Short mmCIF file of C-alpha atoms in Angstrom, two decimals:
data_model
loop_
_atom_site.label_atom_id
_atom_site.label_comp_id
_atom_site.label_asym_id
_atom_site.label_seq_id
_atom_site.Cartn_x
_atom_site.Cartn_y
_atom_site.Cartn_z
CA MET V 268 0.29 -0.23 -0.07
CA PRO V 269 1.34 3.28 -1.45
CA VAL V 270 2.64 6.39 0.25
CA VAL V 271 1.75 9.29 -1.96
CA ILE V 272 3.15 12.84 -1.88
CA VAL V 273 2.10 16.40 -3.82
CA GLY V 274 3.79 18.77 -4.67
CA THR V 275 5.23 21.34 -7.46
CA GLY V 276 8.13 20.99 -9.97
CA ASN V 277 8.51 18.12 -12.87
CA ASN V 278 5.96 16.14 -11.24
CA ARG V 279 3.10 16.75 -9.44
CA TYR V 280 2.42 13.45 -7.15
CA GLY V 281 4.88 10.61 -6.36
CA TYR V 282 3.87 7.10 -4.60
CA SER V 283 5.99 4.46 -3.36
CA ASN V 284 5.40 1.50 -1.48
CA ASP V 285 8.83 1.30 0.26
CA LEU V 286 9.92 4.88 0.86
CA VAL V 287 12.92 3.98 -1.97
CA THR V 288 11.24 2.84 -5.26
CA TRP V 289 9.17 5.61 -6.67
CA SER V 290 6.80 6.58 -9.16
CA TRP V 291 5.64 9.78 -10.50
CA GLY V 292 2.85 11.78 -12.54
CA THR V 293 1.25 15.05 -13.33
CA PHE V 294 -2.71 14.25 -12.30
CA GLY V 295 -3.65 15.56 -16.00
CA PHE V 296 -3.21 19.31 -14.28
CA THR V 297 -1.61 22.21 -16.48
CA PRO V 298 2.07 22.44 -16.26
CA THR V 299 1.85 25.48 -13.94
CA ALA V 300 -0.34 23.65 -11.29
CA VAL V 301 0.18 23.67 -7.80
CA CYS V 302 -1.03 20.84 -5.38
CA CYS V 303 -2.38 21.66 -2.34
CA GLY V 304 -3.44 18.75 -0.39
CA ILE V 305 -3.93 15.08 -0.49
CA VAL V 306 -5.69 13.09 1.95
CA ASN V 307 -7.17 9.12 1.88
CA SER V 308 -10.16 8.12 3.76
CA ALA V 309 -9.14 4.22 3.48
CA SER V 310 -11.53 3.61 0.61
CA LEU V 311 -10.60 6.87 -2.01
CA TRP V 312 -7.06 9.25 -1.96
CA VAL V 313 -8.23 13.17 -3.04
CA VAL V 314 -6.32 15.50 -4.15
CA ILE V 315 -7.25 19.65 -4.35
CA GLY V 316 -4.62 22.14 -6.15
CA ASN V 317 -4.72 24.87 -8.44
CA SER V 318 -3.53 26.23 -12.19
CA GLY V 319 -3.67 29.69 -12.20
CA THR V 320 -7.20 31.05 -11.36
CA THR V 321 -8.73 27.54 -11.22
CA PHE V 322 -9.35 25.03 -8.74
CA TYR V 323 -9.38 21.38 -9.28
CA SER V 324 -9.69 17.82 -7.67
CA SER V 325 -8.84 14.66 -8.67
CA THR V 326 -9.44 11.48 -7.22
CA SER V 327 -7.86 7.60 -6.80
CA THR V 328 -8.95 4.32 -5.18
CA ASN V 329 -5.77 2.74 -5.26
CA GLY V 330 -3.01 6.13 -4.63
CA THR V 331 -1.70 5.39 -8.33
CA THR V 332 -4.02 5.89 -11.22
CA TRP V 333 -6.18 9.27 -10.53
CA THR V 334 -9.21 10.86 -12.35
CA THR V 335 -9.58 13.63 -14.83
CA PRO V 336 -9.43 16.58 -12.27
CA SER V 337 -12.84 18.23 -11.54
CA SER V 338 -13.22 22.14 -11.09
CA ASN V 339 -16.23 22.14 -9.00
CA ILE V 340 -14.57 23.14 -6.46
CA SER V 341 -13.93 26.66 -7.93
CA ALA V 342 -17.66 27.51 -7.53
CA ILE V 343 -16.42 27.69 -3.90
CA PHE V 344 -12.49 28.83 -3.97
CA THR V 345 -12.80 31.64 -6.92
CA SER V 346 -10.05 33.05 -8.73
CA THR V 347 -9.33 35.83 -5.96
CA GLY V 348 -8.96 32.61 -3.40
CA TRP V 349 -6.60 30.18 -2.63
CA LEU V 350 -5.81 27.03 -1.07
CA TYR V 351 -3.14 26.19 1.73
CA ASN V 352 -2.34 22.34 2.23
CA ALA V 353 -5.73 22.21 4.28
CA LEU V 354 -7.19 19.15 3.66
CA ASN V 355 -8.57 16.31 5.66
CA PHE V 356 -10.89 13.52 6.00
CA GLY V 357 -13.72 12.82 8.58
CA TYR V 358 -17.33 12.44 9.57
CA ASP V 359 -20.44 14.57 9.01
CA LYS V 360 -22.81 14.89 12.12
CA ASP V 361 -25.02 11.97 10.80
CA GLY V 362 -21.97 9.93 10.50
CA ASN V 363 -21.23 10.12 6.68
CA GLY V 364 -17.92 10.01 5.59
CA ILE V 365 -16.37 13.75 4.09
CA PHE V 366 -13.50 15.40 2.54
CA LEU V 367 -13.09 19.02 4.09
CA ALA V 368 -10.77 21.75 2.82
CA THR V 369 -9.97 24.92 4.15
CA GLY V 370 -8.48 28.39 2.35
CA TYR V 371 -9.60 31.63 1.21
CA GLY V 372 -12.87 31.90 -0.73
CA GLY V 373 -11.72 35.27 -2.68
CA THR V 374 -13.73 38.41 -2.26
CA SER V 375 -16.34 36.88 -4.12
CA GLY V 376 -16.28 33.59 -2.54
CA SER V 377 -19.01 32.46 -1.06
CA SER V 378 -17.09 30.35 1.46
CA SER V 379 -13.46 29.26 3.22
CA VAL V 380 -14.60 25.64 4.16
CA ALA V 381 -15.50 22.95 1.31
CA ILE V 382 -17.07 19.84 1.81
CA SER V 383 -17.54 16.94 -0.21
CA SER V 384 -18.46 13.26 0.35
CA ASP V 385 -16.78 11.79 -3.06
CA GLY V 386 -14.31 14.65 -3.95
CA VAL V 387 -15.40 15.48 -7.33
CA ASN V 388 -18.89 17.27 -6.14
CA TRP V 389 -18.13 20.41 -3.28
CA VAL V 390 -20.64 22.35 -1.34
CA THR V 391 -19.89 25.24 0.72
CA GLY V 392 -19.11 24.78 4.50
CA GLY V 393 -19.69 28.51 5.87
CA LYS V 394 -17.03 31.15 6.62
CA PRO V 395 -15.79 30.59 9.91
CA PHE V 396 -13.16 33.14 9.25
CA ALA V 397 -14.11 36.84 8.19
CA THR V 398 -14.73 37.76 4.44
CA THR V 399 -11.03 38.67 3.77
CA TYR V 400 -9.12 36.21 5.55
CA PHE V 401 -8.64 32.11 5.68
CA GLY V 402 -8.37 29.07 7.19
CA ASN V 403 -4.83 27.54 7.45
CA ASN V 404 -5.58 24.04 8.22
CA CYS V 405 -8.03 21.59 9.60
CA TYR V 406 -8.65 18.50 11.50
CA TYR V 407 -11.15 15.91 12.63
CA GLY V 408 -11.39 14.33 16.08
CA ASN V 409 -13.92 12.84 18.87
CA GLY V 410 -16.81 14.23 17.19
CA TYR V 411 -15.21 17.68 16.07
CA TRP V 412 -14.24 19.70 12.78
CA VAL V 413 -11.43 21.94 14.02
CA VAL V 414 -10.32 24.71 11.38
CA VAL V 415 -7.85 27.11 11.92
CA GLY V 416 -6.33 30.24 9.94
CA ASN V 417 -6.03 34.03 10.73
CA SER V 418 -9.58 35.23 11.24
CA GLY V 419 -8.87 39.03 11.80
CA ASN V 420 -9.19 38.99 15.00
CA ALA V 421 -7.01 35.91 17.37
CA SER V 422 -9.85 35.46 19.33
CA THR V 423 -11.55 33.69 16.41
CA SER V 424 -8.38 31.93 14.74
CA VAL V 425 -9.84 28.58 16.23
CA MET V 426 -12.73 27.52 15.60
CA TYR V 427 -14.82 24.09 15.62
CA SER V 428 -18.02 22.90 14.64
CA THR V 429 -19.95 19.69 15.66
CA ASN V 430 -22.92 19.80 13.03
CA VAL V 431 -20.56 19.74 9.89
CA SER V 432 -22.81 18.51 7.03
CA ILE V 433 -22.70 17.23 3.31
CA ALA V 434 -25.87 19.18 3.35
CA GLY V 435 -23.63 22.15 3.33
CA ASN V 436 -23.45 25.44 4.87
CA ALA V 437 -27.11 25.93 5.87
CA SER V 438 -27.31 23.96 9.02
CA ILE V 439 -23.42 24.33 10.35
CA THR V 440 -22.77 26.25 13.02
CA TRP V 441 -18.63 27.30 13.85
CA THR V 442 -18.05 28.46 17.54
CA THR V 443 -14.72 30.00 18.26
CA CYS V 444 -12.62 28.29 20.95
CA GLY V 445 -11.80 31.84 22.27
CA THR V 446 -8.72 31.01 23.96
CA PHE V 447 -5.88 32.19 21.12
CA THR V 448 -3.97 35.72 21.02
CA ASP V 449 -2.42 34.94 17.58
CA PRO V 450 -3.50 33.58 13.96
CA ALA V 451 -3.05 29.87 14.02
CA TYR V 452 -1.23 27.57 11.57
CA GLY V 453 -1.78 23.90 12.32
CA VAL V 454 -3.69 21.65 14.45
CA VAL V 455 -4.06 17.66 15.47
CA TYR V 456 -6.11 15.38 17.60
CA THR V 457 -3.97 13.00 19.64
CA GLY V 458 -6.76 10.80 20.71
CA ASN V 459 -7.14 12.60 24.24
CA ARG V 460 -6.57 16.19 22.98
CA TRP V 461 -6.02 18.93 20.97
CA LEU V 462 -2.34 20.46 19.59
CA ILE V 463 -2.73 24.02 17.84
CA GLY V 464 0.34 25.69 16.33
CA SER V 465 0.10 29.15 16.56
CA ASN V 466 2.04 32.43 15.46
CA ASN V 467 5.26 33.45 17.40
CA SER V 468 6.79 29.75 17.96
CA TYR V 469 3.47 28.46 20.44
CA LEU V 470 2.07 24.83 20.88
CA TYR V 471 -0.97 24.74 22.51
CA TYR V 472 -2.43 21.70 23.96
CA SER V 473 -5.96 21.52 25.51
CA SER V 474 -7.19 19.97 28.68
CA THR V 475 -9.51 17.55 27.53
CA ASN V 476 -10.58 16.19 24.21
CA ALA V 477 -12.54 18.60 23.55
CA PRO V 478 -11.36 21.68 21.40
CA ASN V 479 -13.13 24.63 23.48
CA SER V 480 -11.39 23.34 26.53
CA THR V 481 -8.69 25.33 28.36
CA TYR V 482 -5.55 25.65 26.36
CA SER V 483 -1.68 25.28 28.04
CA SER V 484 1.33 26.16 25.34
CA ASN V 485 4.79 25.52 24.53
CA GLN V 486 7.59 27.66 23.00
CA VAL V 487 10.71 26.61 20.74
CA VAL V 488 8.92 25.56 17.80
CA PRO V 489 9.15 27.03 14.09
CA GLN V 490 7.67 30.72 13.83
CA TYR V 491 4.48 29.57 11.62
CA PRO V 492 3.74 25.74 12.77
CA ASN V 493 1.75 24.63 10.30
CA ALA V 494 2.85 20.98 10.35
CA ILE V 495 2.09 18.93 13.60
CA MET V 496 1.68 15.31 13.69
CA SER V 497 1.27 13.11 17.15
CA THR V 498 0.66 10.13 18.28
CA GLN V 499 -1.59 9.77 21.45
CA ASN V 500 1.67 11.00 23.63
CA SER V 501 4.32 12.41 21.40
CA ALA V 502 4.14 15.12 18.61
CA VAL V 503 6.40 16.32 15.63
CA VAL V 504 6.63 19.85 14.84
CA GLY V 505 7.80 21.65 11.87
CA GLY V 506 6.84 24.90 9.74
CA ALA V 507 8.07 28.46 8.20
CA GLY V 508 10.04 31.44 9.63
CA THR V 509 12.36 31.47 12.49
CA ASN V 510 13.66 27.71 13.14
CA TYR V 511 11.98 26.60 9.74
CA SER V 512 14.62 24.17 8.87
CA ASN V 513 14.08 22.25 12.37
CA LEU V 514 12.14 19.08 13.63
CA TYR V 515 10.39 19.40 16.94
CA TYR V 516 10.18 16.08 19.08
CA PHE V 517 7.57 16.21 22.06
CA LYS V 518 7.05 13.57 24.17
CA PRO V 519 4.91 14.15 26.20
CA VAL V 520 3.03 16.65 23.91
CA THR V 521 2.76 18.64 27.31
CA THR V 522 6.12 19.05 28.11
CA ALA V 523 7.51 22.05 28.64
CA SER V 524 9.73 22.24 26.03
CA PRO V 525 10.80 20.03 23.03
CA THR V 526 12.25 16.35 24.00
CA SER V 527 15.10 17.07 20.97
CA ALA V 528 15.21 19.40 17.74
CA VAL V 529 17.24 18.38 15.08
CA SER V 530 17.71 19.89 11.69
CA ALA V 531 16.30 17.69 8.96
CA THR V 532 16.71 20.04 6.22
CA SER V 533 19.33 22.32 4.35
CA THR V 534 17.75 24.19 1.47
CA PRO V 535 13.88 23.99 2.03
CA SER V 536 12.16 27.14 3.45
CA ARG V 537 9.45 25.75 5.43
CA THR V 538 7.85 22.02 6.49
CA TRP V 539 4.94 21.98 4.94
CA GLN V 540 3.35 18.48 6.25
CA ILE V 541 4.21 15.40 8.50
CA GLU V 542 2.43 12.06 8.27
CA TYR V 543 3.46 9.44 10.61
CA ILE V 544 2.78 5.71 9.75
CA GLU V 545 1.37 3.76 12.69
CA PRO V 546 2.72 0.08 11.73
CA THR V 547 5.83 0.82 11.13
CA ALA V 548 6.33 4.10 13.37
CA THR V 549 7.85 6.00 10.81
CA TRP V 550 7.46 9.72 10.63
CA ILE V 551 7.69 11.51 7.09
CA ALA V 552 8.06 15.18 6.92
CA VAL V 553 7.23 16.84 3.24
CA MET V 554 9.38 19.95 2.88
CA GLU V 555 9.62 23.15 -0.05
CA GLY V 556 12.66 22.92 -1.85
CA THR V 557 14.57 23.28 -5.18
CA THR V 558 14.45 20.69 -7.84
CA GLY V 559 17.78 18.91 -7.35
CA GLY V 560 18.28 20.33 -4.17
CA ASN V 561 18.70 18.81 -0.39
CA ASN V 562 15.57 17.03 1.51
CA SER V 563 12.55 17.61 0.07
CA ILE V 564 11.16 14.77 1.94
CA ALA V 565 12.77 12.83 4.83
CA TYR V 566 12.23 9.99 7.24
CA SER V 567 12.55 8.63 10.50
CA THR V 568 11.89 5.68 12.79
CA ASP V 569 13.99 6.87 15.77
CA THR V 570 12.16 10.52 16.82
CA GLN V 571 13.04 9.17 20.11
CA ARG V 572 16.65 9.85 20.23
CA GLN V 573 16.35 12.09 16.83
CA SER V 574 20.02 12.38 16.53
CA ASN V 575 21.45 14.18 13.41
CA THR V 576 21.15 10.91 11.57
CA ALA V 577 17.66 9.92 12.86
CA TRP V 578 16.23 11.50 9.77
CA THR V 579 17.10 10.12 6.57
CA ASN V 580 16.81 12.11 2.94
CA ILE V 581 14.99 10.62 -0.04
CA ALA V 582 17.42 11.48 -3.01
CA THR V 583 15.12 10.31 -5.94
CA VAL V 584 12.43 12.63 -4.52
CA ASN V 585 14.61 15.67 -4.77
CA THR V 586 15.31 14.97 -8.35
CA ASN V 587 11.82 14.76 -9.19
CA MET V 588 9.69 17.34 -7.38
CA LYS V 589 10.36 20.78 -6.24
CA SER V 590 8.20 21.09 -3.53
CA CYS V 591 6.51 18.77 -1.74
CA VAL V 592 3.27 20.03 0.00
CA GLY V 593 1.55 17.27 1.00
CA ILE V 594 1.74 13.60 2.22
CA ALA V 595 -1.11 10.61 2.75
CA ALA V 596 -0.26 6.98 3.56
CA ALA V 597 -2.81 4.61 3.05
CA ARG V 598 -4.64 3.55 5.94
#
């Protein structure tokens, strides 16, 4: 079962069963297209991206063969909008499996959230953030959808909903967590608490499994910590800005400072996403770099120690993909 990465450069996606041998493809997007995110629901893979002012989505049942891109999502994310790698899979209030993406709908856009049950047909999910602001990331856990972003008002930079529905915008209520003082960039659910990556190098963790509970914070992470992945007891954090080239390991996630930090990158300017493959206890970080440069993807099975040799660069990726912005592993 493959690991699939998406990004920019000579190819738009690559897949591998062992992180050693890779195959490459382009989705059928135009040469200028940028892939913004990918997720796997166990039965369906979905990727989103844009080419100029048009947004696309494509689906696959195996992670290797993809459908002709659909531009249906462009009705929500308009020509003045954009998407980051903010795409995830979860469930709506009725237990239906759904894909949710968050970004910027643009000045004429109807939403900063898009929802789909099939990865092709999308409906609006409302505007958790003010008209001229945007979502940076999203995650589902414990019956909650949480979206984080820049709202123009820090107290509404982390929003949650318990009634997201594939019926769309009219039935969805977004509520602020109300405890944050800066824009937020990353979010993940550990299985018993929420982790939020916030501006100025903060990693917040909730006191309970509800996103509207009280939060405590750690510092010493990248200035804009958008890439967060965790198990129930540990987390790896990356991002952009100050300390962009470092990956930080927290165990437990409530520790006051990282257990260790290691520079897994040299030329990339940010870490976009981190994935954890549970059967092999492997952490994989995808990064923005240059074609032929260093470390656009690296992996580790040794975050307990996380020495400078614990992260392995995948050289074949460097020569085929300029910037890796998304990753999904088979469930």
